[in-house]
Tab-separated table of C-alpha atoms and ligand atoms in Angstrom:
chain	number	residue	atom	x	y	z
A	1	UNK	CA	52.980	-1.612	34.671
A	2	UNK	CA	51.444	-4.425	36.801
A	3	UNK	CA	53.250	-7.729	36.658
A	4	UNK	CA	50.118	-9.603	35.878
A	5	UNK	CA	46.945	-8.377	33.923
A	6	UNK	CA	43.801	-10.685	34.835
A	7	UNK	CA	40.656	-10.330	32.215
A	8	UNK	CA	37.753	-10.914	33.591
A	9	UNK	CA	36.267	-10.967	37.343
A	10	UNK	CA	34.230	-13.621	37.564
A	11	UNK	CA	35.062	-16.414	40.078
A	12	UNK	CA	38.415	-17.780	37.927
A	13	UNK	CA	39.728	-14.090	37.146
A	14	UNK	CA	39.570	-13.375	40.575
A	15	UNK	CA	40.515	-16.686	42.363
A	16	UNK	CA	43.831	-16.605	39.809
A	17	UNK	CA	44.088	-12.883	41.030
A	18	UNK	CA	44.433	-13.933	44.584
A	19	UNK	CA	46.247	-16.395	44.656
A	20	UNK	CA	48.788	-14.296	42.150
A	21	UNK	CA	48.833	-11.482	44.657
A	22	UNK	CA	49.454	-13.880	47.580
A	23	UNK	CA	52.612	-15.385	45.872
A	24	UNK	CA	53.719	-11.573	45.355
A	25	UNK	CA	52.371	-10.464	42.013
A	26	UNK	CA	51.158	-7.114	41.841
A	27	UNK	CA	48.131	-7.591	39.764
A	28	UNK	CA	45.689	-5.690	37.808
A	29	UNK	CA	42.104	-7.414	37.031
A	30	UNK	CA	40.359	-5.659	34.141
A	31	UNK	CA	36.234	-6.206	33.773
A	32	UNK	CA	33.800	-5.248	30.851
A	33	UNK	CA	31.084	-4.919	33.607
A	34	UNK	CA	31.441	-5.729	37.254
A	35	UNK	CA	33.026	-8.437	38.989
A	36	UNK	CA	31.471	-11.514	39.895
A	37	UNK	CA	28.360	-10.571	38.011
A	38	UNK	CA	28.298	-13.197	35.159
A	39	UNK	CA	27.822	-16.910	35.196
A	40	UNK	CA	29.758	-17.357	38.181
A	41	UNK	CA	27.083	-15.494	39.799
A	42	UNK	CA	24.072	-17.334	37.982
A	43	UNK	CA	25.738	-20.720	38.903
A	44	UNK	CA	24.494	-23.250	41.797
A	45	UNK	CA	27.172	-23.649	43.508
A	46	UNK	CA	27.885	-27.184	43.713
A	47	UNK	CA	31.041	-27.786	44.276
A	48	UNK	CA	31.090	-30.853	42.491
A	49	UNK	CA	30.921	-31.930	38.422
A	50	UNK	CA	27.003	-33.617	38.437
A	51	UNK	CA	27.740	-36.768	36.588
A	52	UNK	CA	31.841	-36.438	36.993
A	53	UNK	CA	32.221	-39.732	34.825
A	54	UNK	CA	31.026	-37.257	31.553
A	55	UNK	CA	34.281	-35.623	31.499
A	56	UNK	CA	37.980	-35.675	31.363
A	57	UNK	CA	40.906	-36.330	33.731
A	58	UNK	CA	41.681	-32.624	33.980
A	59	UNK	CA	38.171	-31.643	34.909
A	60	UNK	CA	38.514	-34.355	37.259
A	61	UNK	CA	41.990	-33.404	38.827
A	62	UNK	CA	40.774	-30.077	39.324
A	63	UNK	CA	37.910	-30.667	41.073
A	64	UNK	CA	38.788	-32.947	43.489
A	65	UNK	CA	42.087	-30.664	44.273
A	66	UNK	CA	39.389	-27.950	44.852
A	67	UNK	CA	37.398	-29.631	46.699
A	68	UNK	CA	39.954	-30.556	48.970
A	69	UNK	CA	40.966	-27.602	50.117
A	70	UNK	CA	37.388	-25.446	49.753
A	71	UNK	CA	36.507	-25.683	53.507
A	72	UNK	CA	39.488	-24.069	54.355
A	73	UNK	CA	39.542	-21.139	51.430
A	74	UNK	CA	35.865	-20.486	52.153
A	75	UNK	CA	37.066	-20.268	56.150
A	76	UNK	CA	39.807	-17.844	55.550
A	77	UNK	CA	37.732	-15.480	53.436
A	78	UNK	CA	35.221	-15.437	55.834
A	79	UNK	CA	37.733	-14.647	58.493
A	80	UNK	CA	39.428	-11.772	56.259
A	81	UNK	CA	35.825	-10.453	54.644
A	82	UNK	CA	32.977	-10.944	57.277
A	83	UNK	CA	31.164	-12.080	54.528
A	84	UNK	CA	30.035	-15.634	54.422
A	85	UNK	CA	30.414	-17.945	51.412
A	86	UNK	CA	28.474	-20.400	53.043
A	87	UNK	CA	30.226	-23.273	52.515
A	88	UNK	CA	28.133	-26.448	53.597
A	89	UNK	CA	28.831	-30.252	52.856
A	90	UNK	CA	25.153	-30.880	51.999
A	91	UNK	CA	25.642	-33.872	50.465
A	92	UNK	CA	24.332	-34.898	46.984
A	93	UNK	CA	21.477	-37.681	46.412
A	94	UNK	CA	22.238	-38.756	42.884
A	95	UNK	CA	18.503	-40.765	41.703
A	96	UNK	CA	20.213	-41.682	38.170
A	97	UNK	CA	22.803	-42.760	36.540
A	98	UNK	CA	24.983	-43.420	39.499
A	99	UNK	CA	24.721	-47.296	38.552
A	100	UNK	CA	25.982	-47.082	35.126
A	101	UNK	CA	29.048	-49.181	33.954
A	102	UNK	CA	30.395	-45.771	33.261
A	103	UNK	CA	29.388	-44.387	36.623
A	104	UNK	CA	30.891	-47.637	39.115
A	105	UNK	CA	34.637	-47.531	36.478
A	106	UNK	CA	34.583	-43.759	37.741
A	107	UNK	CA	34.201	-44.623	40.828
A	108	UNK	CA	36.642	-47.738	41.243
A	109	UNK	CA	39.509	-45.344	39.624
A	110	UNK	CA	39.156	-42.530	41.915
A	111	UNK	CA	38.177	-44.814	45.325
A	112	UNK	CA	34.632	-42.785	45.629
A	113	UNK	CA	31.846	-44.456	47.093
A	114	UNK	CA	27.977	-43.276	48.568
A	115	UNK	CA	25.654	-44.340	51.228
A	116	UNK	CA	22.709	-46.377	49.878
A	117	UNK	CA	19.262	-44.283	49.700
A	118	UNK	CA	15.630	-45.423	49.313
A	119	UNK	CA	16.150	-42.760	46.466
A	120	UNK	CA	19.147	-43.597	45.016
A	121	UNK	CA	22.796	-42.894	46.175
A	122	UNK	CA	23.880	-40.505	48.460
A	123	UNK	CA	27.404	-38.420	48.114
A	124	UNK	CA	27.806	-36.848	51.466
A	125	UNK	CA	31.043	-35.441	50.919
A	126	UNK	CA	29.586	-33.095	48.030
A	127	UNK	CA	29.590	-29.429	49.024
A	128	UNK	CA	28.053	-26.236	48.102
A	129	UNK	CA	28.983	-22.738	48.434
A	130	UNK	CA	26.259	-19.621	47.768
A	131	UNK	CA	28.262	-18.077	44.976
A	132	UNK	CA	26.870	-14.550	45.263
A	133	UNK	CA	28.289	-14.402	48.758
A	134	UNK	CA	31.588	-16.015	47.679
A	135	UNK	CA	32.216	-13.326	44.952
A	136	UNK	CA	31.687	-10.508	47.127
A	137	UNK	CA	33.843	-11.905	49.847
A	138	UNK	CA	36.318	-12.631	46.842
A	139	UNK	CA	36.113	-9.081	45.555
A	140	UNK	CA	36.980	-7.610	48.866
A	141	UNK	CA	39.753	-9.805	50.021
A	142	UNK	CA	41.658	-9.186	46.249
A	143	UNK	CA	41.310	-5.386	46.981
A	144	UNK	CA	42.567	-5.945	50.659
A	145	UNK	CA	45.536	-7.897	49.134
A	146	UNK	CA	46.335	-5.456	46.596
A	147	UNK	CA	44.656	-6.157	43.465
A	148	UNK	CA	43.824	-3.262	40.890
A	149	UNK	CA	39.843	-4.020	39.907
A	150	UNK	CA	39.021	-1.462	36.735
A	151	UNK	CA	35.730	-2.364	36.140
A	152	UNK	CA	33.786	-1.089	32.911
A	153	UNK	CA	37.260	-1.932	31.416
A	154	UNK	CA	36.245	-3.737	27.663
A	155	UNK	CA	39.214	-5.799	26.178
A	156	UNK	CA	39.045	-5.867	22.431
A	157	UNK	CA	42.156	-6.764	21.517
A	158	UNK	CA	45.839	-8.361	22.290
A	159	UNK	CA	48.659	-5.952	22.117
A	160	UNK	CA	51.368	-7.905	20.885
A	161	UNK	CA	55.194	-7.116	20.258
A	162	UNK	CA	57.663	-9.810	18.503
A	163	UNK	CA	55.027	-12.359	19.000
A	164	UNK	CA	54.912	-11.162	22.921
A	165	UNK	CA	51.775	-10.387	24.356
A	166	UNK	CA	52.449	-6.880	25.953
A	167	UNK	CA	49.091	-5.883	27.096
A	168	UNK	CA	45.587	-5.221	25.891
A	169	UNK	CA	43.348	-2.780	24.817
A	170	UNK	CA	40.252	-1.040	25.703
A	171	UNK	CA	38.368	1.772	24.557
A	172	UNK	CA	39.545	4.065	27.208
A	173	UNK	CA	42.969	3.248	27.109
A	174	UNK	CA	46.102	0.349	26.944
A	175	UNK	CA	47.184	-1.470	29.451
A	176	UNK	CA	50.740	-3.246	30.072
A	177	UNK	CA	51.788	-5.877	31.757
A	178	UNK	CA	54.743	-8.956	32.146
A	179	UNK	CA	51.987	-11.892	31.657
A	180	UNK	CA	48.065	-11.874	31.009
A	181	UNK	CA	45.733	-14.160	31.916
A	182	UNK	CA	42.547	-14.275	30.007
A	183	UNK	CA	39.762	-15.434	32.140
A	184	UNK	CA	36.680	-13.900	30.113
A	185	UNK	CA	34.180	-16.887	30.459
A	186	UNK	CA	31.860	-17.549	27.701
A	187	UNK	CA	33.143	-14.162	26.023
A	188	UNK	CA	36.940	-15.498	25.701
A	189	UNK	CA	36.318	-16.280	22.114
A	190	UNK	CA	34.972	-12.645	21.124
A	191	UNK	CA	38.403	-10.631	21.790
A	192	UNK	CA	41.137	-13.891	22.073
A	193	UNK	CA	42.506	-15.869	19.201
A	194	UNK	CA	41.749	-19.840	20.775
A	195	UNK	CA	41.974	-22.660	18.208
A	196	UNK	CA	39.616	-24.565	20.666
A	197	UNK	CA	37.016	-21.895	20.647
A	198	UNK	CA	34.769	-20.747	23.295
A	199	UNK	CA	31.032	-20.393	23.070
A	200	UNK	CA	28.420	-19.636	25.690
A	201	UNK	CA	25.621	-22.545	26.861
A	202	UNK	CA	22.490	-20.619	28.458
A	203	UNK	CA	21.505	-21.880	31.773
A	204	UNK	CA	17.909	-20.619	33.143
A	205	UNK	CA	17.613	-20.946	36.988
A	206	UNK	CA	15.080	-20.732	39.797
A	207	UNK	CA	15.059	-19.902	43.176
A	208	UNK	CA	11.640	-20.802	45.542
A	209	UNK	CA	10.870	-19.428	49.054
A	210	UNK	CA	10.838	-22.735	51.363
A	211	UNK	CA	11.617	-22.701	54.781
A	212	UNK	CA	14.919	-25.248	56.046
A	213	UNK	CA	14.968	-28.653	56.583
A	214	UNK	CA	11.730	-29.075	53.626
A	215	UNK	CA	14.832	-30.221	51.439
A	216	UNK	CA	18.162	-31.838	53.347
A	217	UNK	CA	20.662	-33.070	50.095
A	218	UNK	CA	21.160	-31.766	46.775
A	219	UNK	CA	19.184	-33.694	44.561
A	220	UNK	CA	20.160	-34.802	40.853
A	221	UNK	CA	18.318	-36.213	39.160
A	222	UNK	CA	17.807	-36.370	35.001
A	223	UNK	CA	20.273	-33.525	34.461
A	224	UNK	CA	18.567	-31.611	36.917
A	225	UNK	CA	18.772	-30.477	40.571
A	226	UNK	CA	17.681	-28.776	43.601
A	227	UNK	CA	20.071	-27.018	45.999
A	228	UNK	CA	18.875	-26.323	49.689
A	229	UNK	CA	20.440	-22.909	51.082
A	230	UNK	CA	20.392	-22.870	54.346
A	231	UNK	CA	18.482	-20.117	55.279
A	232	UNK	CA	15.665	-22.386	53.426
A	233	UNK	CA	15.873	-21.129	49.802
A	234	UNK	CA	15.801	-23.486	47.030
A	235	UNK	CA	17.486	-23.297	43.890
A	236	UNK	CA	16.477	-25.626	41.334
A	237	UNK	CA	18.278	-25.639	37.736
A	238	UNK	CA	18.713	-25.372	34.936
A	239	UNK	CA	18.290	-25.579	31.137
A	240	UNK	CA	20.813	-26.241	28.811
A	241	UNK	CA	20.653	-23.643	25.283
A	242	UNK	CA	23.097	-23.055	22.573
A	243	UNK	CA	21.259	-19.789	21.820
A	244	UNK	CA	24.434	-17.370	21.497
A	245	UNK	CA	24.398	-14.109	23.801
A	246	UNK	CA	20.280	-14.746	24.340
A	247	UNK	CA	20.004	-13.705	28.281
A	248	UNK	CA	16.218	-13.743	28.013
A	249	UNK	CA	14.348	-15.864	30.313
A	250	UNK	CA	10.830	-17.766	29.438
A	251	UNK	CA	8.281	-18.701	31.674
A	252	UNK	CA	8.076	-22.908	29.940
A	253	UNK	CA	11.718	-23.176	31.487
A	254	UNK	CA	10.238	-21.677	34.463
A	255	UNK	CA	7.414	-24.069	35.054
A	256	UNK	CA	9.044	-26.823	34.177
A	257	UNK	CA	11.733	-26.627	36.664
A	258	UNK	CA	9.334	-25.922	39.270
A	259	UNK	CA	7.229	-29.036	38.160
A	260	UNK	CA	10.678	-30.816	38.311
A	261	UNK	CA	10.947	-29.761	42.098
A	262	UNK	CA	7.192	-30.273	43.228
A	263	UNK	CA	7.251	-33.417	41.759
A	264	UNK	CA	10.044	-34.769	44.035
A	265	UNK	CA	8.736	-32.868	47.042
A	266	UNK	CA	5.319	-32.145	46.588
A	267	UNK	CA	5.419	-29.231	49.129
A	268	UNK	CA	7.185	-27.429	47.045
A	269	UNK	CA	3.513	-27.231	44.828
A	270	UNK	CA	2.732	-23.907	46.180
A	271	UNK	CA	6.288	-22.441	47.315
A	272	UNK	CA	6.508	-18.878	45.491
A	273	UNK	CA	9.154	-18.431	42.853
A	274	UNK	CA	11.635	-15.510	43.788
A	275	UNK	CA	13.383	-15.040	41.125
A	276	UNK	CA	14.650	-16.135	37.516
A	277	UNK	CA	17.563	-15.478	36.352
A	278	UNK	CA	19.883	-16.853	33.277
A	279	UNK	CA	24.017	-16.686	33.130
A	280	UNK	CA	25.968	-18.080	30.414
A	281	UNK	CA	28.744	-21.012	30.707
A	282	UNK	CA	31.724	-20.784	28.810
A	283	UNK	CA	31.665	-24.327	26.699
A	284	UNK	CA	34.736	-25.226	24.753
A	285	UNK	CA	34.210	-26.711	21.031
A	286	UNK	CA	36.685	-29.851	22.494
A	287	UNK	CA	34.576	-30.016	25.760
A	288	UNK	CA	37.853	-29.440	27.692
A	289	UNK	CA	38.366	-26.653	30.457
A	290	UNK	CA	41.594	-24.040	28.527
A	291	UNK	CA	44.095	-24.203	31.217
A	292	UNK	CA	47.866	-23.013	30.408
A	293	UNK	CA	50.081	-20.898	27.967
A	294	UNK	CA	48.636	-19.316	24.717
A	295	UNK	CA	49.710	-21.614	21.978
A	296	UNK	CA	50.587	-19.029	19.574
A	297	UNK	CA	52.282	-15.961	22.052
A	298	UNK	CA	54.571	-15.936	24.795
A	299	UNK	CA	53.485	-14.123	28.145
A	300	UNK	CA	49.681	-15.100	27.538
A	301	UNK	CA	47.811	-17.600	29.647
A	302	UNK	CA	44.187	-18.549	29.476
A	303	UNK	CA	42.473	-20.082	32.079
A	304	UNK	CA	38.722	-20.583	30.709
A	305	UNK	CA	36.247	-23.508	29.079
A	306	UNK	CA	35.088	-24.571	32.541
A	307	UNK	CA	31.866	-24.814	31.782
A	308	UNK	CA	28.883	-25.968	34.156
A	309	UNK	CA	32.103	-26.508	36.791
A	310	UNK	CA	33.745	-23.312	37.379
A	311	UNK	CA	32.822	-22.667	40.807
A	312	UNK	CA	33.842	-26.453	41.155
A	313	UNK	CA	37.364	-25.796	39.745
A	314	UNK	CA	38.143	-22.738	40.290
A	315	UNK	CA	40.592	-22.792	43.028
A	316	UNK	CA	42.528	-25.568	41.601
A	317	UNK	CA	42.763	-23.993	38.134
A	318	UNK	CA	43.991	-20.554	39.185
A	319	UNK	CA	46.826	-22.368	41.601
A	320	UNK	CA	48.070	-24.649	38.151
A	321	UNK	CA	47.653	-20.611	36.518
A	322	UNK	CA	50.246	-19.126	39.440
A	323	UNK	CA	52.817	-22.468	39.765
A	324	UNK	CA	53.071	-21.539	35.620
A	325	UNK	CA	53.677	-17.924	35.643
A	326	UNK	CA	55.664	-17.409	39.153
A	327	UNK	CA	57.693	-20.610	37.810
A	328	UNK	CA	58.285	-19.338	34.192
B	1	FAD	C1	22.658	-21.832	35.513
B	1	FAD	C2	24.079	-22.206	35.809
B	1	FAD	C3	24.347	-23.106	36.827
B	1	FAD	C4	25.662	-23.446	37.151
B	1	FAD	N1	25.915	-24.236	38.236
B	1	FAD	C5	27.196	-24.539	38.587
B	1	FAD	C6	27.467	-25.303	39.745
B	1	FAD	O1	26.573	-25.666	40.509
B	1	FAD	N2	28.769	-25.632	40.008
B	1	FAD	C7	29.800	-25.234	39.207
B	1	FAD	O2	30.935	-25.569	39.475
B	1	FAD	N3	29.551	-24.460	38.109
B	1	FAD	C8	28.293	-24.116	37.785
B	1	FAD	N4	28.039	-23.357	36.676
B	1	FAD	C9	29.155	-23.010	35.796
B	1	FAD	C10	29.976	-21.895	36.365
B	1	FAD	O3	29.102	-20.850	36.768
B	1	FAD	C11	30.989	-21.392	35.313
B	1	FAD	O4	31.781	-22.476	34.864
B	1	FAD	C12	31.918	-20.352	35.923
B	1	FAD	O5	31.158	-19.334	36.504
B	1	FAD	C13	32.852	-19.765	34.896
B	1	FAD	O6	33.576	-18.762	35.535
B	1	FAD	P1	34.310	-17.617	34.715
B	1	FAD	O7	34.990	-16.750	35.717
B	1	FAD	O8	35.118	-18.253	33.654
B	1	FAD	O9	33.121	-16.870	33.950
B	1	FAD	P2	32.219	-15.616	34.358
B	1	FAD	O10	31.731	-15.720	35.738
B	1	FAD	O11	31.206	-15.467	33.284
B	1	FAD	O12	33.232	-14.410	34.332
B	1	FAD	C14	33.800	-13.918	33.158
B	1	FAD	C15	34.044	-12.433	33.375
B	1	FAD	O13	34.796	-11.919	32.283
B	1	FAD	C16	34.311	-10.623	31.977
B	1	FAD	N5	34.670	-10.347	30.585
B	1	FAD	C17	34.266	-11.024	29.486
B	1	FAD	N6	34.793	-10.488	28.362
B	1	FAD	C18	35.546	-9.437	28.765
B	1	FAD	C19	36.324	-8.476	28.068
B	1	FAD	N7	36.438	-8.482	26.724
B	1	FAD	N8	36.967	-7.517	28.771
B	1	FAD	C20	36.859	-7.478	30.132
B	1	FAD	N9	36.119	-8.377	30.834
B	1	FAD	C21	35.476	-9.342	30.163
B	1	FAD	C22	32.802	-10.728	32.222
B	1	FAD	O14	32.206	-9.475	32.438
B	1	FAD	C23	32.754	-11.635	33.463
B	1	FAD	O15	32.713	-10.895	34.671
B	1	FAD	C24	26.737	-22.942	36.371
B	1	FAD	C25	26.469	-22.017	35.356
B	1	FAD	C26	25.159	-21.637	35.078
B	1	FAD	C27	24.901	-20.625	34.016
């Protein structure tokens, strides 16, 4: 019996993994598929909520905790993996909305300011990392620190004993455990009782062939962006559908967030499209990321709801997830 069971491996199951096993946990990290394949793969990775001053203090508190100590995480994976998240403080050009009365209270309450830009305004403490990259180095720095990955491991139910959440089930077998932690994205609501209940919001992505330096910042503009990699890639994103478990992908989306690239850098016109891809962001009914004890059983923890800002949070929200269960 492990002293923590972790559901789900995408980038909050196994950041709350790590840093579990680093304060001495021995942990187990059950997934239906394979780690670090879901939205926290699909993502951007912008480490950084794209209008902040849309959402609450938590998201808020979380992010800028995460972002200030990303550098360094992304650093010491890299030194303990090989593998590069490629962490870069690219700096976000904002083109609208920054101006709002909404937008300048936001940033008078948290002391933020930008750089003026022909374009707009210019964040240039915004960072990215390439997710992908950052999973895989996270997958292989859990196992090096002793974490249990069963993947192909469904949970479809609680096991629970005098109102004690024991462990969980799966088709293959049941698994034990002091505390669980359900960190099962946009699927949380499917095998976990949440009175704020979790749904997924489609997100259809792009990624063009371009060669570096063609696009310098993140740009955001109208709810949409483009993310230079550096080896010259270009992700631009993304739609927004509440259409359920509906992975497909559709060529209008397509088009028009290349037009929504070409149009800012023309360029970009005749850059080929390398891929498509959708992922699935686990939205709360309140709007508000889960983060803390089950309301209803003792020994349960959920850690979910974040989102389009996971990869932006993630860090912060599996360190609140370890202060509450090594302190409990
Ligand atoms: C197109 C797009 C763009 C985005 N861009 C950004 C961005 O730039 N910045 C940012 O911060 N965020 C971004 N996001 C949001 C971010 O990706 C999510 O908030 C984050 O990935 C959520 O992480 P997660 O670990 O909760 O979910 P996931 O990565 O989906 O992981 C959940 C895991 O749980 C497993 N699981 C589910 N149910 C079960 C079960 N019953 N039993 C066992 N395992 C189970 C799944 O297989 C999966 O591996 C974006 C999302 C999308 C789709």
């Amino acid at each position: 019996m492990s002293d923590c069971l972790i559901i789900g491996g995408g980038i909050i199951g196994m950041m709350s993994a790590r840093m579990l096993a680093m304060a001495g946990a021995s942990v187990t990290l059950l997934d239906q598929r394979e780690c670090g394949k879901e939205s926290s793969w699909a993502g951007g990775g912008i480490i950084s909520p794209l209008y902040p001053w849309h959402y609450d203090d938590l998201t808020n508190e979380l992010s800028f905790a995460s972002q200030a100590i990303y550098a360094h995480l992304c650093l010491q994976i890299f030194k303990d993996t090989g593998i590069d998240p490629q962490y870069i403080q690219s700096g976000l050009l904002m083109m609208d909305e920054y101006d709002s009365p909404l937008a300048v209270q936001w940033m008078d309450k948290y002391h933020v300011s930008y750089q003026p830009h022909a374009d707009g305004a210019l964040f240039t403490n915004i960072a990215q990392v390439r997710n992908p990259r950052l999973l895989q180095a996270l997958k292989v720095d859990i196992l090096n620190k002793g974490v249990s990955i069963i993947e192909h491991a469904k949970v479809s139910d609680l096991l629970i004993k005098n109102n004690q959440a024991i462990g969980v089930k799966t088709k293959d077998k049941d698994y034990f455990a002091q505390d669980i932690v359900a960190c099962s994205g946009a699927w949380s609501s499917k095998w976990l009782n949440l009175t704020d209940k979790i749904f997924p919001i489609k997100g259809q992505m792009i990624v063009l062939k371009s060669t570096k330096g063609v696009v310098k910042n993140i740009v955001l503009d109208q709810g949409r962006y483009i993310i230079p990699r550096v080896d010259g890639r270009i992700l631009v994103g993304s739609s927004m559908e509440n259409v359920g478990f509906d992975g497909s992908i559709d060529i209008g989306v397509q088009k028009s967030l290349h037009e929504f690239a070409y149009q800012r850098f023309p360029v970009l016109l005749s850059a080929n499209i390398e891929h498509h891809w959708s992922g699935f962001r686990p939205a709360s009914v309140s709007g508000k990321v889960i983060l803390g004890r089950h309301e209803q059983f003792e020994h349960l923890f959920i850690n979910t709801g974040h989102f389009r800002n996971g990869l932006s949070m993630a860090p912060a929200s599996a360190e609140r997830i370890k202060q509450l269960i090594i302190n409990a």
